[in-house]
Short mmCIF file of C-alpha atoms in Angstrom, two decimals:
data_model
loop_
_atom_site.label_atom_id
_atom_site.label_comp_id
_atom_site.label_asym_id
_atom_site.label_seq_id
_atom_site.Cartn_x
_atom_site.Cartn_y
_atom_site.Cartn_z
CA UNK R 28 13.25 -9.82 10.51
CA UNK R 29 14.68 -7.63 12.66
CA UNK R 30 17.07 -5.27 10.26
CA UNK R 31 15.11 -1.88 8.73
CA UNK R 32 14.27 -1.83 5.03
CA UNK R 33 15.92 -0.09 2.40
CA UNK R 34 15.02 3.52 1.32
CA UNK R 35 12.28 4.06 -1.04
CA UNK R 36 11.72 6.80 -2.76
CA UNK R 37 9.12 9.56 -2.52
CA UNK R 38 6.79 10.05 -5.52
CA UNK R 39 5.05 12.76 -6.46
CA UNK R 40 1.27 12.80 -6.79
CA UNK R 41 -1.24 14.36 -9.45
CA UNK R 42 -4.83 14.05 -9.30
CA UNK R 43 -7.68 13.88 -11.36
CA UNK R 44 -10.08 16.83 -11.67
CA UNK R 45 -13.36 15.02 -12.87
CA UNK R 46 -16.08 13.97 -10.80
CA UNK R 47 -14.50 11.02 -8.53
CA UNK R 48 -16.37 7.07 -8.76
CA UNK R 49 -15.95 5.04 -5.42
CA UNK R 50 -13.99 1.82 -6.44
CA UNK R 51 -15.74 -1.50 -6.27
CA UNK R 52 -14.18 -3.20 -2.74
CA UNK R 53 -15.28 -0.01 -2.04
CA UNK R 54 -19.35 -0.66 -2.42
CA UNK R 55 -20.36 -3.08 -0.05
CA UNK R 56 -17.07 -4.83 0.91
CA UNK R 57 -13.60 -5.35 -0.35
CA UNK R 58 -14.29 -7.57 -3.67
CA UNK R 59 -11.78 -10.54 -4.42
CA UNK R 60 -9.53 -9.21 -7.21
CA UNK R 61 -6.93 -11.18 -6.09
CA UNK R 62 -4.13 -11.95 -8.99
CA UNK R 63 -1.77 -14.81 -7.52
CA UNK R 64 -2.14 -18.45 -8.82
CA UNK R 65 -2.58 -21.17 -6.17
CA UNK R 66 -2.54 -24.99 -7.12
CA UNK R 67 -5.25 -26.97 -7.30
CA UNK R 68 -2.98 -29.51 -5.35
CA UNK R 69 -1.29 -27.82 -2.88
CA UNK R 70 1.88 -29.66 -1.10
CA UNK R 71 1.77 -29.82 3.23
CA UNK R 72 3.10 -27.17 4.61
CA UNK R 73 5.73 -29.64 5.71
CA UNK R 74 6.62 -30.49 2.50
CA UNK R 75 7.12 -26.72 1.15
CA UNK R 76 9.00 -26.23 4.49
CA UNK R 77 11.46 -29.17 3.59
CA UNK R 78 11.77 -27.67 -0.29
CA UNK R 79 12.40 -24.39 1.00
CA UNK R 80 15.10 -25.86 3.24
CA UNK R 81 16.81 -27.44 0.28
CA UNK R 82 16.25 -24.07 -1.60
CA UNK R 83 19.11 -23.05 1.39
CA UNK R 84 21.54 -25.61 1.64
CA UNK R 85 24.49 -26.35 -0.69
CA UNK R 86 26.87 -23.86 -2.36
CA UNK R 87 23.89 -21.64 -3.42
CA UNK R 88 20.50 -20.42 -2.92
CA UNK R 89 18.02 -21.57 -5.53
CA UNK R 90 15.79 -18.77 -5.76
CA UNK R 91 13.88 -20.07 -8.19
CA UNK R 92 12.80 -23.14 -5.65
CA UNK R 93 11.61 -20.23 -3.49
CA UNK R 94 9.83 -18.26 -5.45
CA UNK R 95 7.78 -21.21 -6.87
CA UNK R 96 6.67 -21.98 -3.71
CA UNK R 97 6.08 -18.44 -1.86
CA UNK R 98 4.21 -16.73 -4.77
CA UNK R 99 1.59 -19.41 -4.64
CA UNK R 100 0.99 -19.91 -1.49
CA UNK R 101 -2.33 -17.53 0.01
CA UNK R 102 -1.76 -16.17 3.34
CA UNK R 103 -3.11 -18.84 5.09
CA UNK R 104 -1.09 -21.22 3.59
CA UNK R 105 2.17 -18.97 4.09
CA UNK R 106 1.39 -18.53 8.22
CA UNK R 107 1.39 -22.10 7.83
CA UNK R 108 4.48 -22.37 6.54
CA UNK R 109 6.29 -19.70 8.79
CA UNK R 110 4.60 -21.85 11.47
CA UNK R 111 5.09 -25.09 10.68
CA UNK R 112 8.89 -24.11 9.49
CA UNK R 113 9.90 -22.87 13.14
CA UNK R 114 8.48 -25.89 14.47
CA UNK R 115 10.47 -28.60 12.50
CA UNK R 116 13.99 -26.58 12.01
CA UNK R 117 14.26 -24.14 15.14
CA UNK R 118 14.79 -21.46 12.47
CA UNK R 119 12.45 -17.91 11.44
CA UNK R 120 11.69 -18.56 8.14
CA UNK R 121 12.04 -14.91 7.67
CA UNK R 122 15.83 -15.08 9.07
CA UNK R 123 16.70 -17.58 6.39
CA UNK R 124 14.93 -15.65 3.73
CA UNK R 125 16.70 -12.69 4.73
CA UNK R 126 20.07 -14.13 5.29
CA UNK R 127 19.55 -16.41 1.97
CA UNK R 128 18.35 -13.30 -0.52
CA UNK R 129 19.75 -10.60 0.64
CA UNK R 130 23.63 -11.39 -0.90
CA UNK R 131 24.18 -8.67 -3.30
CA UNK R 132 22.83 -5.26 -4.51
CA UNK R 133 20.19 -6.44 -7.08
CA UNK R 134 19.46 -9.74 -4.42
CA UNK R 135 18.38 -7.28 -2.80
CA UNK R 136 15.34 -6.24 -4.61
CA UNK R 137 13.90 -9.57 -4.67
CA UNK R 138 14.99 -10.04 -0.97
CA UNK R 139 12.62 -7.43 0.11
CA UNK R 140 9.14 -8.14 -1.87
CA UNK R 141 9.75 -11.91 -0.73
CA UNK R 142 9.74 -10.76 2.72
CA UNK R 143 7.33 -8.28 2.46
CA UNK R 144 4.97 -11.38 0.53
CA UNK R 145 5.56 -13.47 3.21
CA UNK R 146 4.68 -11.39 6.20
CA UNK R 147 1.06 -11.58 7.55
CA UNK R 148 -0.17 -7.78 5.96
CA UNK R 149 -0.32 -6.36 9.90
CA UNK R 150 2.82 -7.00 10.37
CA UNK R 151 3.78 -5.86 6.70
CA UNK R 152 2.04 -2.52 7.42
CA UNK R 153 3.60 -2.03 10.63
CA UNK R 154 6.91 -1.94 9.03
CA UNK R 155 6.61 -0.27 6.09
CA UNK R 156 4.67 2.74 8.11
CA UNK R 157 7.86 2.14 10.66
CA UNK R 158 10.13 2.72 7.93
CA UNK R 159 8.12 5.73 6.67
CA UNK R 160 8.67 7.13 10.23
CA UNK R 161 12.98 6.78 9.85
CA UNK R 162 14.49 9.94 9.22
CA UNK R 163 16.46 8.61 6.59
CA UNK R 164 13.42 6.33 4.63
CA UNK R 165 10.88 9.20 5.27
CA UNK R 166 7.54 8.61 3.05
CA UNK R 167 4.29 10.65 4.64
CA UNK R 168 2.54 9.79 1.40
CA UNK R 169 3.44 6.19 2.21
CA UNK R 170 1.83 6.82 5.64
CA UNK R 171 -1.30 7.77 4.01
CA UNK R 172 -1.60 4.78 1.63
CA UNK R 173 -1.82 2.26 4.52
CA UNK R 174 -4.03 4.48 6.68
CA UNK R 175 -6.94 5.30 3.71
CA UNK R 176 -6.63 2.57 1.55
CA UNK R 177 -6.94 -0.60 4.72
CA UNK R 178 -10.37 -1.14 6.05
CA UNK R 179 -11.05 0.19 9.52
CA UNK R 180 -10.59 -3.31 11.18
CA UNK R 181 -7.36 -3.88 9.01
CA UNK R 182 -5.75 -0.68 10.34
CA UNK R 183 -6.55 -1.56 13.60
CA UNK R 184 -4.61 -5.16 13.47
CA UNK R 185 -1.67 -3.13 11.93
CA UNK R 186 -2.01 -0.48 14.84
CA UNK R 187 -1.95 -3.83 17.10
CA UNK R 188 0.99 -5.30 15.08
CA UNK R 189 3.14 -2.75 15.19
CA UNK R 190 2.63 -2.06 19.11
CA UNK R 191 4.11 -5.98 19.42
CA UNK R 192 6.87 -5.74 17.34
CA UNK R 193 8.36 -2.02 18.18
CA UNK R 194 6.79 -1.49 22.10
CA UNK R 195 5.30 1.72 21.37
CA UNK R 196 2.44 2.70 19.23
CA UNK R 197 2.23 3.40 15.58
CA UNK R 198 0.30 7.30 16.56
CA UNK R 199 3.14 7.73 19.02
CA UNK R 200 5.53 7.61 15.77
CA UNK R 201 3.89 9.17 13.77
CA UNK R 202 3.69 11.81 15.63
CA UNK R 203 7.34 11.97 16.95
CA UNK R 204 8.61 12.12 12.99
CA UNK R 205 5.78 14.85 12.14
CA UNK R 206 4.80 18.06 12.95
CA UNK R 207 2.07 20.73 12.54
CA UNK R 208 -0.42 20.41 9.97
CA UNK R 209 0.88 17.46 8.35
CA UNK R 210 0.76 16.18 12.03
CA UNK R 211 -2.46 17.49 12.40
CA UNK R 212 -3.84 14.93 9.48
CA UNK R 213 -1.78 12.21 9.65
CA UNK R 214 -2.19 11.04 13.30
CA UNK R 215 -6.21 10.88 13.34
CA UNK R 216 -5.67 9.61 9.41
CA UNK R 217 -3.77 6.50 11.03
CA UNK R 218 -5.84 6.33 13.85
CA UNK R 219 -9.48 6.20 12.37
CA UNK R 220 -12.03 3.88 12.53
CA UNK R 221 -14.55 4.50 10.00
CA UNK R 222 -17.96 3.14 8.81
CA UNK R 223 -17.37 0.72 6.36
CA UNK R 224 -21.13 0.40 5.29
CA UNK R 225 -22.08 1.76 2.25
CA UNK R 226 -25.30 4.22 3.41
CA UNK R 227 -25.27 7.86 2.80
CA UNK R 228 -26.50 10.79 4.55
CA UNK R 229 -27.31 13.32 1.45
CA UNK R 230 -27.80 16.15 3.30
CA UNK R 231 -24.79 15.59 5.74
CA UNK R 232 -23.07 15.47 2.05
CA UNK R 233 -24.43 18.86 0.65
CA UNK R 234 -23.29 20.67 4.28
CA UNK R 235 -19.94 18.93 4.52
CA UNK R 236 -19.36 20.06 0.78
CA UNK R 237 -20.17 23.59 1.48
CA UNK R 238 -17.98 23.59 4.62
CA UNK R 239 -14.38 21.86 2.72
CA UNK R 240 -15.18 24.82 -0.34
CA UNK R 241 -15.85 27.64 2.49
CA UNK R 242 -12.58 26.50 3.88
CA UNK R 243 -10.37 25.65 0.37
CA UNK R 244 -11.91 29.08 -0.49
CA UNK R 245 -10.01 30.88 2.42
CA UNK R 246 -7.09 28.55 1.75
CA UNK R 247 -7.59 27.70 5.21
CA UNK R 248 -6.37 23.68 4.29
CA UNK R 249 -5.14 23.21 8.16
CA UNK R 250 -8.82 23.98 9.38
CA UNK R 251 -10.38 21.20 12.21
CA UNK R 252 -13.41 21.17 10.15
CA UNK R 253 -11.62 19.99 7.30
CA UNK R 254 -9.78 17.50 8.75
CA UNK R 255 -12.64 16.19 11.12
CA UNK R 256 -14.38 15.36 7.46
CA UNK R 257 -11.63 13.73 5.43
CA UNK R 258 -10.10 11.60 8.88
CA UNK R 259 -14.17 10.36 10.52
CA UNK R 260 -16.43 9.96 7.41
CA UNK R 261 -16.78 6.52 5.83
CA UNK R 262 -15.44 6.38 2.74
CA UNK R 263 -19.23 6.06 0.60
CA UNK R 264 -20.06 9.24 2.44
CA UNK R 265 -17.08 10.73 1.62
CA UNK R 266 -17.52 9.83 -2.24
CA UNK R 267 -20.74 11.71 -1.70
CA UNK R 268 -19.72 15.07 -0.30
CA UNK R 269 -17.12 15.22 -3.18
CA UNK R 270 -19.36 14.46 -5.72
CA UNK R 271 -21.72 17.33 -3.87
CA UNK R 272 -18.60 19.69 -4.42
CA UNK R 273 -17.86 19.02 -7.76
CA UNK R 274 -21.67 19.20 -8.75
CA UNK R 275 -22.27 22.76 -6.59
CA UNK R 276 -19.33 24.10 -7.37
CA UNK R 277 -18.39 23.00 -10.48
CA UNK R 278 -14.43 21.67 -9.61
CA UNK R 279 -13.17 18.81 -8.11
CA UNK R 280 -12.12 18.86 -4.95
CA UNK R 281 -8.85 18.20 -5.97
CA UNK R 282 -8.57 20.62 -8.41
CA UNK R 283 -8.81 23.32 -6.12
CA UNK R 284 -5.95 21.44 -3.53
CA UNK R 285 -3.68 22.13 -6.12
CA UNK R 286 -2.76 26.02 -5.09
CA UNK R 287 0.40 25.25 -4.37
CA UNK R 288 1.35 21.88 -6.43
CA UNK R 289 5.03 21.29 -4.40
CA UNK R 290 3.49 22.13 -1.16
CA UNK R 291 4.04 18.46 1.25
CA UNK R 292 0.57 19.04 3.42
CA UNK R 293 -1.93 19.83 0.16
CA UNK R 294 0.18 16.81 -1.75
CA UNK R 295 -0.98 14.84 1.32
CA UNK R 296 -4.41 16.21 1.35
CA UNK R 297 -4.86 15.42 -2.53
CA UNK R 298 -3.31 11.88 -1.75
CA UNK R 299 -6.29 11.43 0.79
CA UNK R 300 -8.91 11.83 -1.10
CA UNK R 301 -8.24 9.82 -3.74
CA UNK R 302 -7.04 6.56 -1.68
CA UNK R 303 -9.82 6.72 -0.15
CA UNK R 304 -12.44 7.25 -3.12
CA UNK R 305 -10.43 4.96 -6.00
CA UNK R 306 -7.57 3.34 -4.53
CA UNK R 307 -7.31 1.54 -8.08
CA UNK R 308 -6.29 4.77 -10.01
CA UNK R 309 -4.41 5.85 -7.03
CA UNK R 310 -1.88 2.29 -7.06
CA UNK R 311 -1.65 2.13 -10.99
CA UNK R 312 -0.57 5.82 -10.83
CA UNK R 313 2.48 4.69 -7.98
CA UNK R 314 3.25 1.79 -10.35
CA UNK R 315 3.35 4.28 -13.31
CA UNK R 316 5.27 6.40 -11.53
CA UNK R 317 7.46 3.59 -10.18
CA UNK R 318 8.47 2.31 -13.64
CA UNK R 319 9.75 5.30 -15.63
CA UNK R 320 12.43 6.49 -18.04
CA UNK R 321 14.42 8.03 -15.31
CA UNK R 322 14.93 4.80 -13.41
CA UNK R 323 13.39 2.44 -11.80
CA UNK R 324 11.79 2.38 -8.13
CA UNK R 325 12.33 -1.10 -6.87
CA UNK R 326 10.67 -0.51 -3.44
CA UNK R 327 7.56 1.29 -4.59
CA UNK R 328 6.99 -1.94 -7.04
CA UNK R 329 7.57 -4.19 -3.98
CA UNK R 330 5.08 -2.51 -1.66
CA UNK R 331 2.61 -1.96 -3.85
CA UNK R 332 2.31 -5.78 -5.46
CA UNK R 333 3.22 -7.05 -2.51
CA UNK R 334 0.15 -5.50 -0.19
CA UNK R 335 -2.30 -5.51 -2.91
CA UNK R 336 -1.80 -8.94 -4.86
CA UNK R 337 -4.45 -10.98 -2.79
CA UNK R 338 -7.05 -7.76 -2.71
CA UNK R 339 -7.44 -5.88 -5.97
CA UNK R 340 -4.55 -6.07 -8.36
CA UNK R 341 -6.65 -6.97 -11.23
CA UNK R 342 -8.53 -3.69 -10.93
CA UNK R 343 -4.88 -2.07 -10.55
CA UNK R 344 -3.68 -3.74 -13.82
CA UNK R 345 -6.90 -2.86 -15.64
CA UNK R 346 -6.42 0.56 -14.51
CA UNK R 347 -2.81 1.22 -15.63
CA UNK R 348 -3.95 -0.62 -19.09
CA UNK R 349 -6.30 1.71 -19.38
CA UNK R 350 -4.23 4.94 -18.50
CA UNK R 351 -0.93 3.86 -20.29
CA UNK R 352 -1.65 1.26 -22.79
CA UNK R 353 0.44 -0.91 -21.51
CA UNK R 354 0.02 -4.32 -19.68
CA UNK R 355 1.57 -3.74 -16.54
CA UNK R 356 3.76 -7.08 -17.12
CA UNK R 357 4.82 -5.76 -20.35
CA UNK R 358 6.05 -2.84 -18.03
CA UNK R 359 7.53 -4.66 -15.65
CA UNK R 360 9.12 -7.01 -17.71
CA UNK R 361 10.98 -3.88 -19.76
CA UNK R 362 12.32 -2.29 -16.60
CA UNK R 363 13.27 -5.24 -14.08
CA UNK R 364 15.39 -8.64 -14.19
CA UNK R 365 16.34 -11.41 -12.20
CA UNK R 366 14.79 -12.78 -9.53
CA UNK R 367 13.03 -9.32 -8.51
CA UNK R 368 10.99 -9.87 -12.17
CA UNK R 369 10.11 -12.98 -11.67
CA UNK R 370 8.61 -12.62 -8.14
CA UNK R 371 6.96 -9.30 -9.48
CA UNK R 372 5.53 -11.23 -12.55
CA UNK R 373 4.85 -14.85 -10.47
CA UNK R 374 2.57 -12.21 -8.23
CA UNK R 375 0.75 -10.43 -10.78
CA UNK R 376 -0.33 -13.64 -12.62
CA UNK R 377 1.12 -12.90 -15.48
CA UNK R 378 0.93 -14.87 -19.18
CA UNK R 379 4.25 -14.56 -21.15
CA UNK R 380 5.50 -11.03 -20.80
#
């Protein structure tokens, strides 16, 4: 797919100030939460290949063909079909999709989280963090998602992923759309690769606490120190040193980020932290955010159930039941239609909404 994705919309960002819990995939290992439906019996890839080629033909698409196929399929079975679809028409399955979806204004919608679904999630990283680099689809917080909430060898696949596609690499970007302290966090953010065990150094915790508060204290947020902790630590010893704040010092660390609540770098800073420590809460608060009174935002929806439907949407959904009271395909269901719904539902494993 070779044209840029539509805008998406910034979102603001409000922590929590109690003492922050480490999410399960977290502990030992991402933990299969996964939410899409595959068949018992699934069809060759040739055979959902020659479906989705009927899907295209005649006077009109039949999205419904293609969703039934693509929202079922695990990503294995959807290389396959990219694959094995290139191989018996000549054709990029993505092309078609793109071509086939993307007719009118609300086509559009559905267009992209198909797309997005069907990539392989390097290559689905690389492009949403591209299109958080464009002047004109600018998202640092989106930047930050991808970097803290991937695992150390994901990040580096989407690092190698997006040097293929756009000849240049994903720091150099980064870099080139940012500047100064924002900058100064977001290119070794991007870059990292952590520890993913799950051992703890407690005194390493205790002196790294004492060192962020020394440095919140002074307000000095930019300081190397600072970002040296949040950008190398692993992610349990991370959870530890905040826990050590909040227990010596009696805030979250959050809490006392929040000087200056509009200010882009400490938004970013607060973002960090808790992608990193409960990317659960962090995703049901996007999709809260994303479905509101004030309108709806389409692409924040897409990315979200898009990159996290095979890892830990469950935990998502039980998370934004348990903030808003609401299943989330109740809440989806209210504020979408069309085809975009039913690809959002079909990926959520929803019952009747």
């Amino acid at each position: 797919m070779d044209n840029e994705f539509h805008r998406s919309n910034p979102f603001p960002f409000k922590s929590d100030c109690h003492t922050l819990k480490v999410s399960e995939h977290n502990q030992g290992g991402l933990v299969a939460m996964a939410t899409i439906n595959v068949p018992q019996h699934v069809p060759s890839p040739k055979e959902d290949c020659d479906q989705l080629r009927k899907a295209f033909q005649g006077w009109g698409t039949n999205e419904g063909l293609i969703i039934s196929i693509l929202a079922h399929r695990n990503e294995a079975q959807r290389s396959l079909i990219r694959k094995t679809y290139a191989e018996t028409y000549g054709d990029d399955l993505l092309i078609e999709l793109d071509k086939e979806l993307s007719s009118d204004f609300e086509a559009r919608f559905c267009c992209r989280i198909v797309l997005l679904w069907t990539l392989e999630p390097a290559d689905r990283d690389a492009l949403m963090v591209n299109e958080a680099t464009k002047w004109l689809t600018a998202n640092n917080l989106v930047i930050v998602e991808i970097a803290c909430t991937r695992t150390s060898l994901q990040l580096f696949k989407v690092r190698q992923a997006y040097h293929a596609r756009f000849k240049k690499s994903l720091e150099e970007d980064v870099a080139y759309h940012t500047s100064g302290d924002i900058r100064q966090l977001l290119v070794p953010l991007i870059s990292s690769l952590r520890y993913e065990g799950d051992e703890v150094n407690k005194t390493l915790a205790k002196s790294e606490a004492k060192v962020l508060h020394e440095k919140i204290a002074k307000k000095e947020y930019n300081h190397d120190d600072l970002v040296r902790i949040l950008t190398t630590r692993s992610k349990a010893q991370l959870l530890a040193t905040f826990n050590q704040y909040n227990n010596e010092y009696g805030n979250a660390i959050n809490k006392d980020l929040k000087a200056d609540p509009k200010d882009e770098y400490l938004k970013l800073l607060r973002t960090t932290i808790k992608s990193l420590t409960f990317p659960e809460r962090y995703f049901a608060k996007i999709l809260r955010l994303a479905i509101n009174k004030l309108g709806t935002d389409e692409w924040a929806l897409a990315r979200v159930i898009a990159s996290r439907a095979e890892i830990d949407l469950k935990h998502i959904k039980e998370e934004f039941y348990r903030r808003n009271s609401i299943p989330l395909d109740r809440a989806i269901a209210d504020d979408t239609s069309g085809d975009f719904e039913r690809m959002l539902l079909e990926l959520i494993g929803h019952g009747d909404a």
